[in-house]
C-alpha atoms as one frame of an Amber mdcrd trajectory, in Angstrom:
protein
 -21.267  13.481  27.615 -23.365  12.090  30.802 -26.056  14.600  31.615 -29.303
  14.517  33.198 -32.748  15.571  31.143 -34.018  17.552  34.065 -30.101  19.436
  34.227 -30.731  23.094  33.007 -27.561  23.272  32.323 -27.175  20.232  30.665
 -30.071  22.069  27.849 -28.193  24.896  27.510 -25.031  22.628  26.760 -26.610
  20.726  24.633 -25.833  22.796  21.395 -22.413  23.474  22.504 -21.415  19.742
  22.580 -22.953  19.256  19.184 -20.732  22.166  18.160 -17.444  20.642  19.661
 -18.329  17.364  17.983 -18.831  18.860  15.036 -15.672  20.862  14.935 -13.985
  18.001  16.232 -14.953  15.610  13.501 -14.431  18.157  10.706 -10.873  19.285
  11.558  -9.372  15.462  12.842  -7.052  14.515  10.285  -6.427  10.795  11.168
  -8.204   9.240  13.801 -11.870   9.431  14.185 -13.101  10.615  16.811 -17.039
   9.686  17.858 -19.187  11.327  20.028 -22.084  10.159  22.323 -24.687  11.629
  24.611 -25.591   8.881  27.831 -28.678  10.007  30.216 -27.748   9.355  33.724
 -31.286   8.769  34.346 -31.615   6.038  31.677 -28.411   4.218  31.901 -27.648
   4.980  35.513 -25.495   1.832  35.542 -23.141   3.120  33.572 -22.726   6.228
  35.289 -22.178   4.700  38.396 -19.590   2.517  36.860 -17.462   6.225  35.636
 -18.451   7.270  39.404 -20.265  10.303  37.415 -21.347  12.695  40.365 -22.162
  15.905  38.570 -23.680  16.957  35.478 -22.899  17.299  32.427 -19.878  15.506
  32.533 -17.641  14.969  29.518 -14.955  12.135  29.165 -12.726  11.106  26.970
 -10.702   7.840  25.801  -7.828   8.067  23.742  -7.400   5.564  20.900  -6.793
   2.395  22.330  -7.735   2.328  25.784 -10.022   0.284  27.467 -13.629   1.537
  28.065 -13.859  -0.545  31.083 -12.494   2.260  33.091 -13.190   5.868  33.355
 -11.669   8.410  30.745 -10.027  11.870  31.275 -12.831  14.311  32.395 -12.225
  17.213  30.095 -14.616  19.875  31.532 -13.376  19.292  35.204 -10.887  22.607
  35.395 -11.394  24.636  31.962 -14.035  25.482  28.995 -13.886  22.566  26.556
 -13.274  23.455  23.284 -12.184  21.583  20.030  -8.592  22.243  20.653  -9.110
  21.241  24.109 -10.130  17.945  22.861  -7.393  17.459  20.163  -4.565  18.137
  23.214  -5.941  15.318  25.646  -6.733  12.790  23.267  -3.893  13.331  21.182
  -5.224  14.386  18.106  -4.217  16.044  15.052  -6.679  18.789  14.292  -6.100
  21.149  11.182  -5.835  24.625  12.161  -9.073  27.224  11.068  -8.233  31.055
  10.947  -9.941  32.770  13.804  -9.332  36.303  15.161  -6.772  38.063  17.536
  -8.770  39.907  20.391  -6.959  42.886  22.054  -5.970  42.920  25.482  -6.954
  45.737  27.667  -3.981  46.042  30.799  -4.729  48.469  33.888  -0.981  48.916
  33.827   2.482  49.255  31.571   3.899  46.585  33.311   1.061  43.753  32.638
   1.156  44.924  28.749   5.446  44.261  29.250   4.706  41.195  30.492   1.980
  39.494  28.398   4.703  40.692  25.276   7.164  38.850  26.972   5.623  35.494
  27.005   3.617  35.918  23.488   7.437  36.556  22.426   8.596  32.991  23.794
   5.528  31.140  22.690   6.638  32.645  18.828  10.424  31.233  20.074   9.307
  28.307  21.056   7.296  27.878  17.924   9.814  28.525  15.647  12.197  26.180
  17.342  10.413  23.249  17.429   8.846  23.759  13.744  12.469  24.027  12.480
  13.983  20.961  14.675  10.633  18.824  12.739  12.083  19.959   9.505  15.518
  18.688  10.540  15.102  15.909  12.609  17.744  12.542  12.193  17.174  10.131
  11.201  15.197  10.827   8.552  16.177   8.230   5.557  14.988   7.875   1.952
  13.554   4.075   3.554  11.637   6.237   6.065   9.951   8.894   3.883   8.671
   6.115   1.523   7.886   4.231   4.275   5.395   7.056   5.749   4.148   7.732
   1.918   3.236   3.702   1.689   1.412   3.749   5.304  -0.527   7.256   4.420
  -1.206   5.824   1.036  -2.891   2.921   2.857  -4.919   4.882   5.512  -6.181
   7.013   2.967  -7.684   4.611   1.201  -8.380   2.086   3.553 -10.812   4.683
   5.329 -12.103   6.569   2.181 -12.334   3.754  -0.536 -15.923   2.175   0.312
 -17.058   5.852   2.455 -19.627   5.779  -0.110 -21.744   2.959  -1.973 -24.245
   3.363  -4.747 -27.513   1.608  -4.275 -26.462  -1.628  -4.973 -23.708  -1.472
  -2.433 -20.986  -0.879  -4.899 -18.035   1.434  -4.754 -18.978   4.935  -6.211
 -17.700   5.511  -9.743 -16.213   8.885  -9.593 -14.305   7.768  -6.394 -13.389
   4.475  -7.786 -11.978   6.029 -11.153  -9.928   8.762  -9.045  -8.540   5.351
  -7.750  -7.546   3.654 -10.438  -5.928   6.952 -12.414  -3.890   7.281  -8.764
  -2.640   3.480  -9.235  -1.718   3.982 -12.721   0.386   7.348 -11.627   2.063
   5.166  -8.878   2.655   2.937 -11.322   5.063   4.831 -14.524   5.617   8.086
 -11.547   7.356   6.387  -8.823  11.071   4.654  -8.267  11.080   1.106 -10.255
  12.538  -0.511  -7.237  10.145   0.509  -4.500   8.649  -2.230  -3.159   5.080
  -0.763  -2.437   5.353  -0.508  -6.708   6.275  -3.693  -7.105   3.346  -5.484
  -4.855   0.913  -3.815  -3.488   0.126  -1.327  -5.979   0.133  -4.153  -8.769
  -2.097  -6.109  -6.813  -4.707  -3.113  -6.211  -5.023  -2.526  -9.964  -5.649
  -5.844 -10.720  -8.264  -6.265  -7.935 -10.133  -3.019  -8.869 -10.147  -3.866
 -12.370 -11.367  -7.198 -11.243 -13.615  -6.212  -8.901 -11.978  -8.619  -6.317
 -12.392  -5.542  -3.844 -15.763  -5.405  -3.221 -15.696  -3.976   1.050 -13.249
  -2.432   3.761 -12.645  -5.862   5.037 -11.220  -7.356   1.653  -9.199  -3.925
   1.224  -7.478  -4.609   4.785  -7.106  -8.165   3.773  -4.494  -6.902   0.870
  -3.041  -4.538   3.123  -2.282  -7.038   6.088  -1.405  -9.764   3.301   1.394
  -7.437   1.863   2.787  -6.560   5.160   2.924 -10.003   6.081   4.815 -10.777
   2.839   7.038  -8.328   3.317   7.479  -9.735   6.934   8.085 -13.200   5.884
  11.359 -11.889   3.622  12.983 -11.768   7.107  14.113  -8.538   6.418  15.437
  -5.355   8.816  13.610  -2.554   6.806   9.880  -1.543   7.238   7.577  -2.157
   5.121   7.223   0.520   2.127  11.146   0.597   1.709  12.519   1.804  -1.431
  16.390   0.959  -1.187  17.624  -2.553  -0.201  20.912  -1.071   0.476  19.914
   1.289   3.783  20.325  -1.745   6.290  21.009  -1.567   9.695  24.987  -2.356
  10.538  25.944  -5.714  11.970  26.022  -4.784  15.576  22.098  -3.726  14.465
  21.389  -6.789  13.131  21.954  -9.305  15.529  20.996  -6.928  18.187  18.103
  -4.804  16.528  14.558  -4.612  16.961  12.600  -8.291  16.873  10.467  -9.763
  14.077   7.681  -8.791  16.358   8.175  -5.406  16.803   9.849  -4.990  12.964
   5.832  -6.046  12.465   4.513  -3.904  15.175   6.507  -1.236  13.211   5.368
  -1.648  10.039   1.938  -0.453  10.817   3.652   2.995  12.662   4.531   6.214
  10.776   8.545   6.490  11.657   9.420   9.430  14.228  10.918  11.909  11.281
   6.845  12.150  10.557   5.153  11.841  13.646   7.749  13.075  16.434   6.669
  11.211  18.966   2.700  12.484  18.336   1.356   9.695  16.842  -1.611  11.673
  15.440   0.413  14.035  12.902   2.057  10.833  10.747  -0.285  11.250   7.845
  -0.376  14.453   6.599   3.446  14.093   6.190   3.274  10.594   4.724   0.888
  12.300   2.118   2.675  15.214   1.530   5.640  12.578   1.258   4.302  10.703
  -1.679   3.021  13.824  -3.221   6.333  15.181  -3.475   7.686  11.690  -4.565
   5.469  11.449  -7.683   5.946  15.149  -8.693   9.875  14.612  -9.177   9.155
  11.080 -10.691   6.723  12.517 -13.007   9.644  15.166 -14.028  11.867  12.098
 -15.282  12.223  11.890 -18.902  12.646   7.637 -18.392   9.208   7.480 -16.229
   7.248  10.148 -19.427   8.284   7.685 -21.532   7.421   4.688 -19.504   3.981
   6.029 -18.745   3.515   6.722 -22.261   4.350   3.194 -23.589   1.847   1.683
 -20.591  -1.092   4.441 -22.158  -1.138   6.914 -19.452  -1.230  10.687 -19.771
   1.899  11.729 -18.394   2.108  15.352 -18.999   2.133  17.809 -15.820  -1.312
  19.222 -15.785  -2.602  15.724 -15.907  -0.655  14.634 -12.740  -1.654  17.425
 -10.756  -5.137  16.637 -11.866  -5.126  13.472 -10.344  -3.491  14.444  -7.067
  -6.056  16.613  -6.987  -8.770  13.884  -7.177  -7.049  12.060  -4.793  -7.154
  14.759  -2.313 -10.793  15.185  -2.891 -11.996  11.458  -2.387  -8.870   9.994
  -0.153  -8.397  12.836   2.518 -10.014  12.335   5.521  -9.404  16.038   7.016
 -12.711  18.040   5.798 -10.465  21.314   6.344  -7.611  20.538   4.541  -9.623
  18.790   2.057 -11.722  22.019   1.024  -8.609  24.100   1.895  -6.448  22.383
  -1.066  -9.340  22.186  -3.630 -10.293  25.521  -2.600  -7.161  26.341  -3.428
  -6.562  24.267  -6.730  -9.727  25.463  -8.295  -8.575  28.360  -8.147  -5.727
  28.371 -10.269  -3.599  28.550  -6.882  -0.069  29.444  -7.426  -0.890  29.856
 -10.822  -0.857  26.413 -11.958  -3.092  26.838 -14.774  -0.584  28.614 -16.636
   2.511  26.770 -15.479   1.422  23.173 -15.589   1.120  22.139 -19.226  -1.361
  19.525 -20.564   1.174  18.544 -23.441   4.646  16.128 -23.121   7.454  18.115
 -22.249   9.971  14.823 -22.215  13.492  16.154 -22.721  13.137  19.557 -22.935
  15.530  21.731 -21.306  14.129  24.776 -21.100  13.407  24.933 -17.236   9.987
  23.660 -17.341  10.701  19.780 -16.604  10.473  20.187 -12.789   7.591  23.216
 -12.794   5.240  20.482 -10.958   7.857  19.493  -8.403   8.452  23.500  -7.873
   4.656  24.185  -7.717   3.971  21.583  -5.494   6.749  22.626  -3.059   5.621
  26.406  -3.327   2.037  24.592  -2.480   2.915  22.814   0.884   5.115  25.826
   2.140   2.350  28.318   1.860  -0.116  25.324   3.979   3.480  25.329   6.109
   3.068  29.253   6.627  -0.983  29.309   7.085  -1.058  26.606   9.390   2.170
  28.617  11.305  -0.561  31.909  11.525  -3.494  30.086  12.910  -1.829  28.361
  15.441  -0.446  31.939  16.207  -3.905  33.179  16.154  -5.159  30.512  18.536
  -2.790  32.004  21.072  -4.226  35.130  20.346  -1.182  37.018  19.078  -0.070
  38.003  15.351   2.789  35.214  13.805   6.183  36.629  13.754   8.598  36.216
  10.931  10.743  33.944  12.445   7.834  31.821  12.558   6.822  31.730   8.806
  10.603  31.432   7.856  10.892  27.854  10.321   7.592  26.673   8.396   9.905
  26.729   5.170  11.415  24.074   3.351  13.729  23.400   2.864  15.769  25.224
   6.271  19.075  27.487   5.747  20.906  24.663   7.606  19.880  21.513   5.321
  20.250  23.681   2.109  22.347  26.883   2.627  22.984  27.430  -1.162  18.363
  27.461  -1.884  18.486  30.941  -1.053  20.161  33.872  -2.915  20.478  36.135
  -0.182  21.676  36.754   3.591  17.902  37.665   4.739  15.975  34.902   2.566
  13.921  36.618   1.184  14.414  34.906  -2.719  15.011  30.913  -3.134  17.175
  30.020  -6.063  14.388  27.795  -7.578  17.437  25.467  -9.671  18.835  25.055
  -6.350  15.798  23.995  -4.359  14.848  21.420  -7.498  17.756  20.292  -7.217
  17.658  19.861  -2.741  14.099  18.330  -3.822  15.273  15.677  -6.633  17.853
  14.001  -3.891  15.354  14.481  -0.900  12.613  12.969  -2.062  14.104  10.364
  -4.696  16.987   7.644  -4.112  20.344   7.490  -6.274  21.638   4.323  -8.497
  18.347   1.743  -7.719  18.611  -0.916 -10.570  15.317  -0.592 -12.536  12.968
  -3.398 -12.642  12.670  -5.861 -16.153   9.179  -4.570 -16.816  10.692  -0.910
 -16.688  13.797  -1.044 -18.947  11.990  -3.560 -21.221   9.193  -0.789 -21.700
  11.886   2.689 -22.286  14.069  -0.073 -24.400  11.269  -0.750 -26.921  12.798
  -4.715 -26.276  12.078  -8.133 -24.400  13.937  -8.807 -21.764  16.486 -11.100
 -23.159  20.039 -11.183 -22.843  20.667 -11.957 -26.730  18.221  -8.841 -26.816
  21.246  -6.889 -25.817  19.472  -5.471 -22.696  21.098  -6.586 -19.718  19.023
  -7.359 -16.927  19.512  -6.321 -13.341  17.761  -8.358 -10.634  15.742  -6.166
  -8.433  17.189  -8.081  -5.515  20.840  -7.134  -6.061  22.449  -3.717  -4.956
  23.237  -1.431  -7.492  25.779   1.263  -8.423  28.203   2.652  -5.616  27.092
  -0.462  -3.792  27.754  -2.837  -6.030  31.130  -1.189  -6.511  31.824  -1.620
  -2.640  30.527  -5.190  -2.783  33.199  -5.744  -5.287  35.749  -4.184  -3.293
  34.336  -6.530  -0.171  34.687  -9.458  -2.679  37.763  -8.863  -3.591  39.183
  -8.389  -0.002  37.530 -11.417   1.013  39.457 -13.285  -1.893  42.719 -11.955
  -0.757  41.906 -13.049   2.419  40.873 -16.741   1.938  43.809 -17.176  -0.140
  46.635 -15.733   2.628  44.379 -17.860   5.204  44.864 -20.816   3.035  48.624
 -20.283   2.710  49.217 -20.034   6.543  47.012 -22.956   6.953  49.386 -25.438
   4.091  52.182 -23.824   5.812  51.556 -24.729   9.122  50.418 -28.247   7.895
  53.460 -28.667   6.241  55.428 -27.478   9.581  53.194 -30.301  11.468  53.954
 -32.864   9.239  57.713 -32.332   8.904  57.422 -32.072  13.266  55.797 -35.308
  13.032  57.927 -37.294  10.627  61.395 -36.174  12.968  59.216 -37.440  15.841
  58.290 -40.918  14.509  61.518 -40.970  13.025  63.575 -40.550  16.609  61.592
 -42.803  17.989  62.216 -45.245  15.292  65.679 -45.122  15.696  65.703 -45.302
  19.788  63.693 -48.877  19.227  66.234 -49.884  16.926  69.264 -48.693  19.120
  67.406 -50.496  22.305  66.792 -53.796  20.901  70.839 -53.962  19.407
């Protein structure tokens, strides 16, 4: 804001920009946003620089762009408000609950009218919630890929947000930490690479303390990126299967190493379509949903057990729900979800037991993964109302049924009825188990040496499977491909001793002939 001391209006404004910043801040879910007050009569230089003629004046500068020039004015036309703010700097602000105002209309027609376009606003809504939810391409490699890069910025920002007195990270926060790694660790696919590396590397720093500031943390980050990088590789960083490459044609003319790297640091366009702003919540929401059908595995309960880990359901969703309070940057959803959890929300208290359910089949093995998905589509639904209620009209129900996941067209068997109104909950689990978790990976060493009970030695009788190599169907087609190439080399070699043979034979009549000419000439 550039204002004037001696502005009256400027005073009176005063409390309202404190408000907006404050909003502002509190609801942002990604990028911070920060807020300054300049006097015009102090730093006049600077105001003549943003050719400020009129006061107050409010500008803004999106992330990223030079300060040497003058931002977007944003109380040149319209009130500012928070929202206001969030649309021309492209941010992602959670939505609050406020209240629909009635419209008085001197005439039928106006009240026909203002229907009419609150109608297509709901349409429009609806439409572009559901094409999010089913937008191509949308890979396994690029929902693990937004959970890695929200996994980062959460902690990356939150990790050292507060210090004790001796400038060291704050127990409670650093414990919430470490129980995350560990549930990364035993809840998560053996051969994804974020596993592998940069989780391993975190727990060992923290129990270390080898990460002692921000600086160090974005160190690891940019060191694992850059190893990843140096693999030559065509997949982004955080990619779980090997197998999902580009085709040929993509790999000689794809994307360069340069932007492959400029890439790695970007949530993909399944999370952010094309609004940079919104790609953590779903990279979040992403790895939440990840670890809740990991946890459900009977191989990873036992895993986690052998490492020492509590691995029962109540547990995990107790440390999600640490993570959420020390790791999420959005005050709003923050106290929303905890608000929520404490609760009992969804009844989880009841459902999520504190004891090892491994192999039982009795239904309950996926009642995390089900609570958690019943969890993000009710946030799907609220978050539907209040932006309803921000255009001052009452959500429809075509709205709340777009905010659903899984849609009728991606899983037309998750509902037991024409007017979904019931979900067939083995059917969603199900939807949810190939959504969020890839098919026929090779488990790491570590991992079947730890479920096995044995080394990992071939005279062991465990036979080891190089993370490297495709696995499964793959390997199966690579055979095939082998195979075929085989066949081939051997028919190329035949046609090539062939047609040696055929040039040799030419040859020998030609030296021959020309033998015997010589001979008949010199007679």
């Amino acid at each position: 804001e550039f204002y004037a001391p001696w502005c009256p209006h400027c005073q009176h404004f005063k409390w309202e920009y404190i408000g907006i910043a404050t909003e502002t801040k509190r609801r942002t879910t990604t990028t911070p946003v920060e807020f300054h007050a300049v006097s015009c009569d102090v730093y006049w230089r600077i105001c003549s620089t943003y050719e400020v003629d009129g006061f107050p004046t409010v500008m803004g500068w999106k992330k990223g762009e030079s300060l040497e020039k003058a931002g977007i004015v944003m109380n040149e036309d319209e009130e500012i408000h928070p929202d206001l703010v969030g649309e021309m700097l492209e941010l992602d602000l959670a939505h609050e609950e406020v209240e629909v105002y009635e419209w008085e209309f001197e005439t039928e027609e106006e009240r026909l009218d203002y229907e009419k376009k609150q109608a297509k606003k709901a349409t429009k809504a609806a439409r572009k919630k559901t094409s999010w939810h089913q937008y191509t391409p949308n890979t396994h490699n690029d929902r693990y890929h937004n959970a890695a890069l929200s996994f980062a910025f959460a902690i990356k920002t939150q990790l050292f947000q507060t210090l004790t007195q001796d400038g060291k990270m704050e127990p409670k926060r650093k414990n919430a930490m470490v129980d995350f790694l560990n549930l990364l660790e035993w809840a998560t696919p053996p051969s994804w690479n974020l596993r592998t590396g940069f989780v391993k590397e975190l727990q060992w720093s923290l129990d270390s303390d080898a990460i002692s500031s921000r600086k160090a943390l974005e160190s690891v980050i940019d060191s694992d990126m850059d190893r990843h990088r140096s693999k030559k590789q065509d997949l982004l960083w955080g990619y779980v299967d090997p197998n999902l490459r580009t085709s040929w044609a993509g790999g000689l003319l794809g994307p360069s190493e340069v932007q492959l790297a400029k890439d790695d640091k970007k949530w993909s366009n399944s999370c952010t379509h094309l609004e940079p702003a919104k790609g953590f919540t779903c990279g979040l929401w992403n790895l939440f949903h990840i670890i809740t059908i990991g946890s459900s595995k009977p191989e990873h309960q036992i895993y986690g057990f052998h490492r020492g880990y509590f691995v029962s359901p109540h547990h995990v969703a107790e440390t999600i729900r640490n993570f959420v309070e020390y790791f999420f940057s959005c005050s709003v959803c923050r106290t929303h979800y905890l608000e929520m959890y404490d609760s009992c929300g969804h009844d989880h208290c009841t459902r999520l037991k504190s004891e090892l359910n491994m192999g039982t089949k009795d239904g309950s093995e996926g009642e995390l993964a089900m609570w958690l998905w019943e969890v993000h589509n009710n946030v799907n639904a609220r978050l539907m109302k209040e932006a309803a209620q921000r255009q001052n009209r009452n959500v429809t129900r075509e709205e709340t049924m777009s905010s659903m996941f899984p849609t009728k067209k991606m899983c037309p068997d998750c509902w037991l009825n024409e007017n979904m109104t019931k979900w067939d909950n083995a059917t969603v689990f199900k939807f949810l188990n190939e959504w969020f978790w890839p098919a026929d990976l090779p488990p790491s060493k570590q991992f079947k040496s730890v479920i096995s009970g044995q080394p990992v030695e071939e005279e062991a009788g465990v036979h080891v499977i190089d993370e490297s190599l495709p696995s499964g169907n793959s390997r199966k087609a690579h055979s095939k491909v082998n195979i075929i190439a085989i066949l081939c080399l051997i028919m190329f070699s035949f046609f090539a001793v062939a047609a040696t043979r055929k040039r040799r034979e030419r040859r020998k009549k030609f030296v021959d002939s020309r033998f015997v000419k010589k001979k008949k000439g010199f007679c």
